[in-house]
mmCIF file of C-alpha atoms in Angstrom:
data_model
loop_
_atom_site.group_PDB
_atom_site.id
_atom_site.type_symbol
_atom_site.label_atom_id
_atom_site.label_comp_id
_atom_site.label_asym_id
_atom_site.label_seq_id
_atom_site.Cartn_x
_atom_site.Cartn_y
_atom_site.Cartn_z
ATOM 1 C CA UNK A 1 108.278 197.537 105.600
ATOM 2 C CA UNK A 2 105.685 195.480 107.450
ATOM 3 C CA UNK A 3 107.042 193.361 110.303
ATOM 4 C CA UNK A 4 106.722 189.601 110.086
ATOM 5 C CA UNK A 5 104.500 189.382 113.164
ATOM 6 C CA UNK A 6 102.156 192.049 111.837
ATOM 7 C CA UNK A 7 102.070 190.429 108.390
ATOM 8 C CA UNK A 8 101.136 187.110 110.022
ATOM 9 C CA UNK A 9 98.466 188.748 112.188
ATOM 10 C CA UNK A 10 96.948 190.391 109.084
ATOM 11 C CA UNK A 11 97.021 187.055 107.242
ATOM 12 C CA UNK A 12 95.194 185.170 109.985
ATOM 13 C CA UNK A 13 92.649 187.992 110.293
ATOM 14 C CA UNK A 14 91.763 187.659 106.616
ATOM 15 C CA UNK A 15 91.980 183.896 106.048
ATOM 16 C CA UNK A 16 89.793 181.390 107.922
ATOM 17 C CA UNK A 17 91.505 178.229 109.098
ATOM 18 C CA UNK A 18 90.605 174.717 110.192
ATOM 19 C CA UNK A 19 92.500 173.093 113.062
ATOM 20 C CA UNK A 20 93.317 169.394 112.854
ATOM 21 C CA UNK A 21 95.617 167.237 114.974
ATOM 22 C CA UNK A 22 97.355 168.269 118.185
ATOM 23 C CA UNK A 23 100.486 166.328 119.153
ATOM 24 C CA UNK A 24 103.318 166.306 121.672
ATOM 25 C CA UNK A 25 106.271 164.264 120.412
ATOM 26 C CA UNK A 26 109.520 163.097 121.997
ATOM 27 C CA UNK A 27 112.425 162.189 119.688
ATOM 28 C CA UNK A 28 115.783 160.604 120.539
ATOM 29 C CA UNK A 29 119.089 161.777 119.096
ATOM 30 C CA UNK A 30 119.346 161.044 115.398
ATOM 31 C CA UNK A 31 117.993 161.895 111.952
ATOM 32 C CA UNK A 32 114.289 161.623 111.109
ATOM 33 C CA UNK A 33 113.212 161.643 107.452
ATOM 34 C CA UNK A 34 109.433 161.499 107.816
ATOM 35 C CA UNK A 35 108.824 164.109 105.095
ATOM 36 C CA UNK A 36 112.068 163.939 103.134
ATOM 37 C CA UNK A 37 110.435 162.168 100.196
ATOM 38 C CA UNK A 38 106.740 162.978 100.707
ATOM 39 C CA UNK A 39 105.796 166.645 101.204
ATOM 40 C CA UNK A 40 103.729 167.783 104.157
ATOM 41 C CA UNK A 41 99.990 168.162 103.601
ATOM 42 C CA UNK A 42 99.237 170.663 106.366
ATOM 43 C CA UNK A 43 100.659 173.761 108.012
ATOM 44 C CA UNK A 44 101.916 173.550 111.576
ATOM 45 C CA UNK A 45 102.498 175.662 114.627
ATOM 46 C CA UNK A 46 105.459 173.878 116.190
ATOM 47 C CA UNK A 47 106.867 174.837 119.585
ATOM 48 C CA UNK A 48 110.080 173.357 120.974
ATOM 49 C CA UNK A 49 109.745 172.202 124.580
ATOM 50 C CA UNK A 50 112.996 170.412 125.451
ATOM 51 C CA UNK A 51 116.386 169.756 123.871
ATOM 52 C CA UNK A 52 117.753 170.984 120.544
ATOM 53 C CA UNK A 53 117.112 169.990 116.939
ATOM 54 C CA UNK A 54 117.335 171.364 113.416
ATOM 55 C CA UNK A 55 114.361 171.242 111.047
ATOM 56 C CA UNK A 56 115.553 171.338 107.442
ATOM 57 C CA UNK A 57 112.856 172.506 104.985
ATOM 58 C CA UNK A 58 113.990 172.007 101.384
ATOM 59 C CA UNK A 59 117.580 172.876 102.241
ATOM 60 C CA UNK A 60 116.905 175.740 104.667
ATOM 61 C CA UNK A 61 117.750 174.940 108.286
ATOM 62 C CA UNK A 62 115.815 176.192 111.307
ATOM 63 C CA UNK A 63 117.351 175.502 114.744
ATOM 64 C CA UNK A 64 114.809 174.777 117.467
ATOM 65 C CA UNK A 65 115.195 174.882 121.226
ATOM 66 C CA UNK A 66 112.847 175.909 124.093
ATOM 67 C CA UNK A 67 111.488 179.353 123.337
ATOM 68 C CA UNK A 68 111.594 178.903 119.538
ATOM 69 C CA UNK A 69 108.645 178.070 117.262
ATOM 70 C CA UNK A 70 107.953 177.522 113.560
ATOM 71 C CA UNK A 71 104.777 178.392 111.686
ATOM 72 C CA UNK A 72 103.568 177.306 108.245
ATOM 73 C CA UNK A 73 105.411 174.744 106.130
ATOM 74 C CA UNK A 74 102.619 173.212 104.039
ATOM 75 C CA UNK A 75 103.657 171.207 100.927
ATOM 76 C CA UNK A 76 107.315 171.169 101.976
ATOM 77 C CA UNK A 77 109.918 168.406 102.284
ATOM 78 C CA UNK A 78 111.802 168.331 105.556
ATOM 79 C CA UNK A 79 113.874 166.221 107.861
ATOM 80 C CA UNK A 80 114.749 166.576 111.534
ATOM 81 C CA UNK A 81 118.200 166.238 113.070
ATOM 82 C CA UNK A 82 118.117 165.900 116.873
ATOM 83 C CA UNK A 83 121.400 167.038 118.445
ATOM 84 C CA UNK A 84 120.642 166.338 122.121
ATOM 85 C CA UNK A 85 119.750 163.079 123.839
ATOM 86 C CA UNK A 86 116.065 164.015 123.575
ATOM 87 C CA UNK A 87 114.024 166.620 121.746
ATOM 88 C CA UNK A 88 110.381 167.268 122.627
ATOM 89 C CA UNK A 89 107.988 169.514 120.720
ATOM 90 C CA UNK A 90 104.327 170.516 120.625
ATOM 91 C CA UNK A 91 102.543 170.614 117.268
ATOM 92 C CA UNK A 92 99.173 171.836 115.969
ATOM 93 C CA UNK A 93 98.217 171.071 112.366
ATOM 94 C CA UNK A 94 96.017 173.566 110.525
ATOM 95 C CA UNK A 95 94.956 174.515 106.992
ATOM 96 C CA UNK A 96 93.390 177.617 105.547
ATOM 97 C CA UNK A 97 89.837 177.184 104.267
ATOM 98 C CA UNK A 98 89.105 178.152 100.634
ATOM 99 C CA UNK A 99 92.581 179.602 100.169
ATOM 100 C CA UNK A 100 93.473 181.527 97.008
ATOM 101 C CA UNK A 101 96.778 181.073 95.181
ATOM 102 C CA UNK A 102 98.549 183.916 96.983
ATOM 103 C CA UNK A 103 97.330 182.572 100.330
ATOM 104 C CA UNK A 104 98.508 179.064 99.440
ATOM 105 C CA UNK A 105 102.006 180.455 98.895
ATOM 106 C CA UNK A 106 101.884 182.017 102.377
ATOM 107 C CA UNK A 107 100.961 178.614 103.829
ATOM 108 C CA UNK A 108 104.148 177.099 102.414
ATOM 109 C CA UNK A 109 106.415 179.766 103.889
ATOM 110 C CA UNK A 110 108.120 178.852 107.169
ATOM 111 C CA UNK A 111 108.220 181.625 109.774
ATOM 112 C CA UNK A 112 110.426 181.587 112.868
ATOM 113 C CA UNK A 113 108.910 182.940 116.077
ATOM 114 C CA UNK A 114 109.887 183.259 119.723
ATOM 115 C CA UNK A 115 107.528 182.187 122.504
ATOM 116 C CA UNK A 116 107.576 182.803 126.230
ATOM 117 C CA UNK A 117 107.545 179.442 128.006
ATOM 118 C CA UNK A 118 105.360 180.646 130.862
ATOM 119 C CA UNK A 119 102.472 179.049 132.750
ATOM 120 C CA UNK A 120 99.866 180.591 130.433
ATOM 121 C CA UNK A 121 101.488 179.023 127.364
ATOM 122 C CA UNK A 122 101.739 175.615 129.016
ATOM 123 C CA UNK A 123 98.093 175.811 130.055
ATOM 124 C CA UNK A 124 96.979 176.613 126.501
ATOM 125 C CA UNK A 125 98.923 173.644 125.159
ATOM 126 C CA UNK A 126 97.455 171.344 127.801
ATOM 127 C CA UNK A 127 93.922 172.486 126.945
ATOM 128 C CA UNK A 128 94.583 171.849 123.259
ATOM 129 C CA UNK A 129 95.934 168.385 124.008
ATOM 130 C CA UNK A 130 92.777 167.484 125.940
ATOM 131 C CA UNK A 131 90.693 168.444 122.904
ATOM 132 C CA UNK A 132 92.914 166.699 120.350
ATOM 133 C CA UNK A 133 90.552 163.759 119.723
ATOM 134 C CA UNK A 134 87.192 165.374 120.536
ATOM 135 C CA UNK A 135 84.757 165.756 117.617
ATOM 136 C CA UNK A 136 81.785 167.716 118.991
ATOM 137 C CA UNK A 137 81.125 171.041 117.255
ATOM 138 C CA UNK A 138 81.431 173.096 120.440
ATOM 139 C CA UNK A 139 84.694 171.352 121.297
ATOM 140 C CA UNK A 140 86.012 171.894 117.750
ATOM 141 C CA UNK A 141 85.186 175.573 118.088
ATOM 142 C CA UNK A 142 87.020 175.668 121.426
ATOM 143 C CA UNK A 143 90.036 173.983 119.841
ATOM 144 C CA UNK A 144 90.136 176.639 117.100
ATOM 145 C CA UNK A 145 89.754 179.402 119.711
ATOM 146 C CA UNK A 146 92.646 177.993 121.747
ATOM 147 C CA UNK A 147 94.803 177.801 118.621
ATOM 148 C CA UNK A 148 94.177 181.483 117.900
ATOM 149 C CA UNK A 149 95.044 182.352 121.505
ATOM 150 C CA UNK A 150 98.268 180.344 121.272
ATOM 151 C CA UNK A 151 99.165 181.984 117.963
ATOM 152 C CA UNK A 152 98.335 185.454 119.285
ATOM 153 C CA UNK A 153 100.523 184.878 122.338
ATOM 154 C CA UNK A 154 103.432 183.872 120.108
ATOM 155 C CA UNK A 155 102.996 186.914 117.839
ATOM 156 C CA UNK A 156 102.758 189.284 120.804
ATOM 157 C CA UNK A 157 105.969 187.904 122.284
ATOM 158 C CA UNK A 158 107.696 188.137 118.896
ATOM 159 C CA UNK A 159 106.664 191.786 118.712
ATOM 160 C CA UNK A 160 108.081 192.345 122.190
ATOM 161 C CA UNK A 161 111.343 190.577 121.257
ATOM 162 C CA UNK A 162 111.826 192.735 118.163
ATOM 163 C CA UNK A 163 110.877 195.971 119.934
ATOM 164 C CA UNK A 164 112.105 195.440 123.481
ATOM 165 C CA UNK A 165 113.855 198.821 123.660
ATOM 166 C CA UNK A 166 111.022 200.905 122.178
ATOM 167 C CA UNK A 167 108.083 198.883 123.579
ATOM 168 C CA UNK A 168 107.564 200.961 126.772
ATOM 169 C CA UNK A 169 107.606 204.211 124.765
ATOM 170 C CA UNK A 170 105.193 202.907 122.118
ATOM 171 C CA UNK A 171 102.805 201.633 124.791
ATOM 172 C CA UNK A 172 103.039 205.048 126.459
ATOM 173 C CA UNK A 173 102.013 206.694 123.173
ATOM 174 C CA UNK A 174 99.122 204.263 122.648
ATOM 175 C CA UNK A 175 97.839 204.930 126.152
ATOM 176 C CA UNK A 176 98.150 208.685 125.597
ATOM 177 C CA UNK A 177 96.081 208.424 122.402
ATOM 178 C CA UNK A 178 93.406 206.438 124.207
ATOM 179 C CA UNK A 179 93.211 208.995 126.985
ATOM 180 C CA UNK A 180 93.464 212.185 124.879
ATOM 181 C CA UNK A 181 91.885 211.245 121.533
ATOM 182 C CA UNK A 182 89.383 214.133 121.836
ATOM 183 C CA UNK A 183 92.196 216.705 121.931
ATOM 184 C CA UNK A 184 94.230 218.105 118.997
ATOM 185 C CA UNK A 185 97.035 215.592 118.347
ATOM 186 C CA UNK A 186 99.738 215.792 115.685
ATOM 187 C CA UNK A 187 102.634 213.540 114.742
ATOM 188 C CA UNK A 188 105.018 216.212 116.019
ATOM 189 C CA UNK A 189 103.254 216.524 119.393
ATOM 190 C CA UNK A 190 103.420 212.745 119.925
ATOM 191 C CA UNK A 191 107.083 212.630 118.941
ATOM 192 C CA UNK A 192 107.909 215.614 121.178
ATOM 193 C CA UNK A 193 106.574 213.758 124.224
ATOM 194 C CA UNK A 194 109.305 211.165 123.692
ATOM 195 C CA UNK A 195 111.899 213.761 122.601
ATOM 196 C CA UNK A 196 112.247 212.109 119.201
ATOM 197 C CA UNK A 197 112.328 213.326 115.645
ATOM 198 C CA UNK A 198 108.919 212.821 114.047
ATOM 199 C CA UNK A 199 110.231 210.583 111.240
ATOM 200 C CA UNK A 200 112.106 208.244 113.594
ATOM 201 C CA UNK A 201 109.193 208.107 116.045
ATOM 202 C CA UNK A 202 106.812 207.270 113.189
ATOM 203 C CA UNK A 203 109.150 204.482 112.041
ATOM 204 C CA UNK A 204 109.261 202.932 115.540
ATOM 205 C CA UNK A 205 105.493 203.204 116.003
ATOM 206 C CA UNK A 206 104.773 201.620 112.614
ATOM 207 C CA UNK A 207 107.232 198.814 113.339
ATOM 208 C CA UNK A 208 105.519 198.146 116.673
ATOM 209 C CA UNK A 209 101.855 198.368 115.599
ATOM 210 C CA UNK A 210 101.954 197.875 111.827
ATOM 211 C CA UNK A 211 100.323 201.283 111.295
ATOM 212 C CA UNK A 212 101.443 204.911 111.497
ATOM 213 C CA UNK A 213 100.624 206.920 114.654
ATOM 214 C CA UNK A 214 98.163 209.314 112.988
ATOM 215 C CA UNK A 215 96.366 206.474 111.209
ATOM 216 C CA UNK A 216 96.193 204.685 114.573
ATOM 217 C CA UNK A 217 94.621 207.799 116.092
ATOM 218 C CA UNK A 218 92.099 208.105 113.220
ATOM 219 C CA UNK A 219 91.112 204.435 113.463
ATOM 220 C CA UNK A 220 90.671 204.725 117.219
ATOM 221 C CA UNK A 221 88.456 207.797 116.793
ATOM 222 C CA UNK A 222 86.397 206.207 113.994
ATOM 223 C CA UNK A 223 85.794 203.023 115.987
ATOM 224 C CA UNK A 224 84.642 205.031 118.994
ATOM 225 C CA UNK A 225 82.439 207.231 116.784
ATOM 226 C CA UNK A 226 80.805 204.130 115.303
ATOM 227 C CA UNK A 227 79.966 202.837 118.788
ATOM 228 C CA UNK A 228 78.452 206.218 119.696
ATOM 229 C CA UNK A 229 76.403 206.330 116.499
ATOM 230 C CA UNK A 230 75.046 202.853 117.188
ATOM 231 C CA UNK A 231 74.283 203.301 120.876
ATOM 232 C CA UNK A 232 73.730 206.946 121.760
ATOM 233 C CA UNK A 233 71.200 209.646 120.828
ATOM 234 C CA UNK A 234 73.693 212.293 119.761
ATOM 235 C CA UNK A 235 73.898 214.270 116.538
ATOM 236 C CA UNK A 236 76.708 213.670 114.056
ATOM 237 C CA UNK A 237 78.119 217.099 114.947
ATOM 238 C CA UNK A 238 78.160 216.241 118.676
ATOM 239 C CA UNK A 239 79.825 212.881 118.041
ATOM 240 C CA UNK A 240 82.401 214.490 115.755
ATOM 241 C CA UNK A 241 83.310 216.984 118.470
ATOM 242 C CA UNK A 242 83.463 214.261 121.132
ATOM 243 C CA UNK A 243 86.102 212.307 119.196
ATOM 244 C CA UNK A 244 88.291 215.291 118.369
ATOM 245 C CA UNK A 245 86.869 216.863 115.179
ATOM 246 C CA UNK A 246 85.454 220.391 115.274
ATOM 247 C CA UNK A 247 84.555 220.157 111.577
ATOM 248 C CA UNK A 248 81.634 217.722 111.215
ATOM 249 C CA UNK A 249 81.993 217.627 107.417
ATOM 250 C CA UNK A 250 85.639 216.614 107.622
ATOM 251 C CA UNK A 251 84.719 213.989 110.230
ATOM 252 C CA UNK A 252 81.986 212.614 107.952
ATOM 253 C CA UNK A 253 84.430 212.283 105.039
ATOM 254 C CA UNK A 254 86.922 210.408 107.213
ATOM 255 C CA UNK A 255 84.190 208.173 108.618
ATOM 256 C CA UNK A 256 82.867 207.258 105.169
ATOM 257 C CA UNK A 257 86.386 206.493 103.971
ATOM 258 C CA UNK A 258 86.900 204.221 106.988
ATOM 259 C CA UNK A 259 83.527 202.406 107.047
ATOM 260 C CA UNK A 260 82.239 202.831 103.498
ATOM 261 C CA UNK A 261 79.098 204.631 104.654
ATOM 262 C CA UNK A 262 78.333 208.014 106.151
ATOM 263 C CA UNK A 263 77.660 208.618 109.872
ATOM 264 C CA UNK A 264 74.072 209.579 108.983
ATOM 265 C CA UNK A 265 73.584 206.273 107.175
ATOM 266 C CA UNK A 266 74.828 204.382 110.233
ATOM 267 C CA UNK A 267 72.376 206.262 112.454
ATOM 268 C CA UNK A 268 69.498 205.456 110.067
ATOM 269 C CA UNK A 269 70.563 201.807 109.962
ATOM 270 C CA UNK A 270 70.524 201.632 113.748
ATOM 271 C CA UNK A 271 67.101 203.298 113.975
ATOM 272 C CA UNK A 272 65.645 200.779 111.494
ATOM 273 C CA UNK A 273 67.090 197.850 113.434
ATOM 274 C CA UNK A 274 65.836 199.205 116.773
ATOM 275 C CA UNK A 275 62.569 201.104 116.177
ATOM 276 C CA UNK A 276 61.265 202.946 119.233
#
């Protein structure tokens, strides 16, 4: 089953978004019914900064305190109950551009995330606040870029929170693949390095990265092969061998499956774009 953070990362990779208002709001103790009767019109990335409150979306309650965040929530009714003397939160409104019906449903879903309240996060929020009312195209692009960085930081920390015990081992495996991709690598050999059963190791790796270890290895090799085909004067056979495949025909089949075109076609495309 795909992890929430990986599902969200895949969603934001596929669906373009527009970023709108950026706010930092301080509420006193009490009940706030701003969207109890009128549904929200935008999604939000909401990060709690100080105090405690409960956001109730259509009867489902989400407690918020520093280190917690909510994402999504378009077209939803909600009210806020502040339990401490003050509750402060940071908010970025966004909408997906040209969303299809399935994507619209994902916009309405509310996702809980954890964030690390470190200096880097605070700096990103401050930069977004400074751009909140700027309308120039370059500044709007910067605001969208900062939003993606803020979102990525939250998703990375959520992945760490959910995989804190296995994270060092999975990072060790990823680094091993990056250093030894040209060598014969099997699921069993990767699992043996960590003294795990292959099935359990594969489960942990997929949970951490969203993809199985052998598929990760293949994608890494194919991406490197593509760079070599586009930038170096090597034959397909030489490139296949350099990324761990002694059989050039097998490599070519994998490459075409991954990129939708053969290695030879990529080389011809590059030669047409950069004639000598």
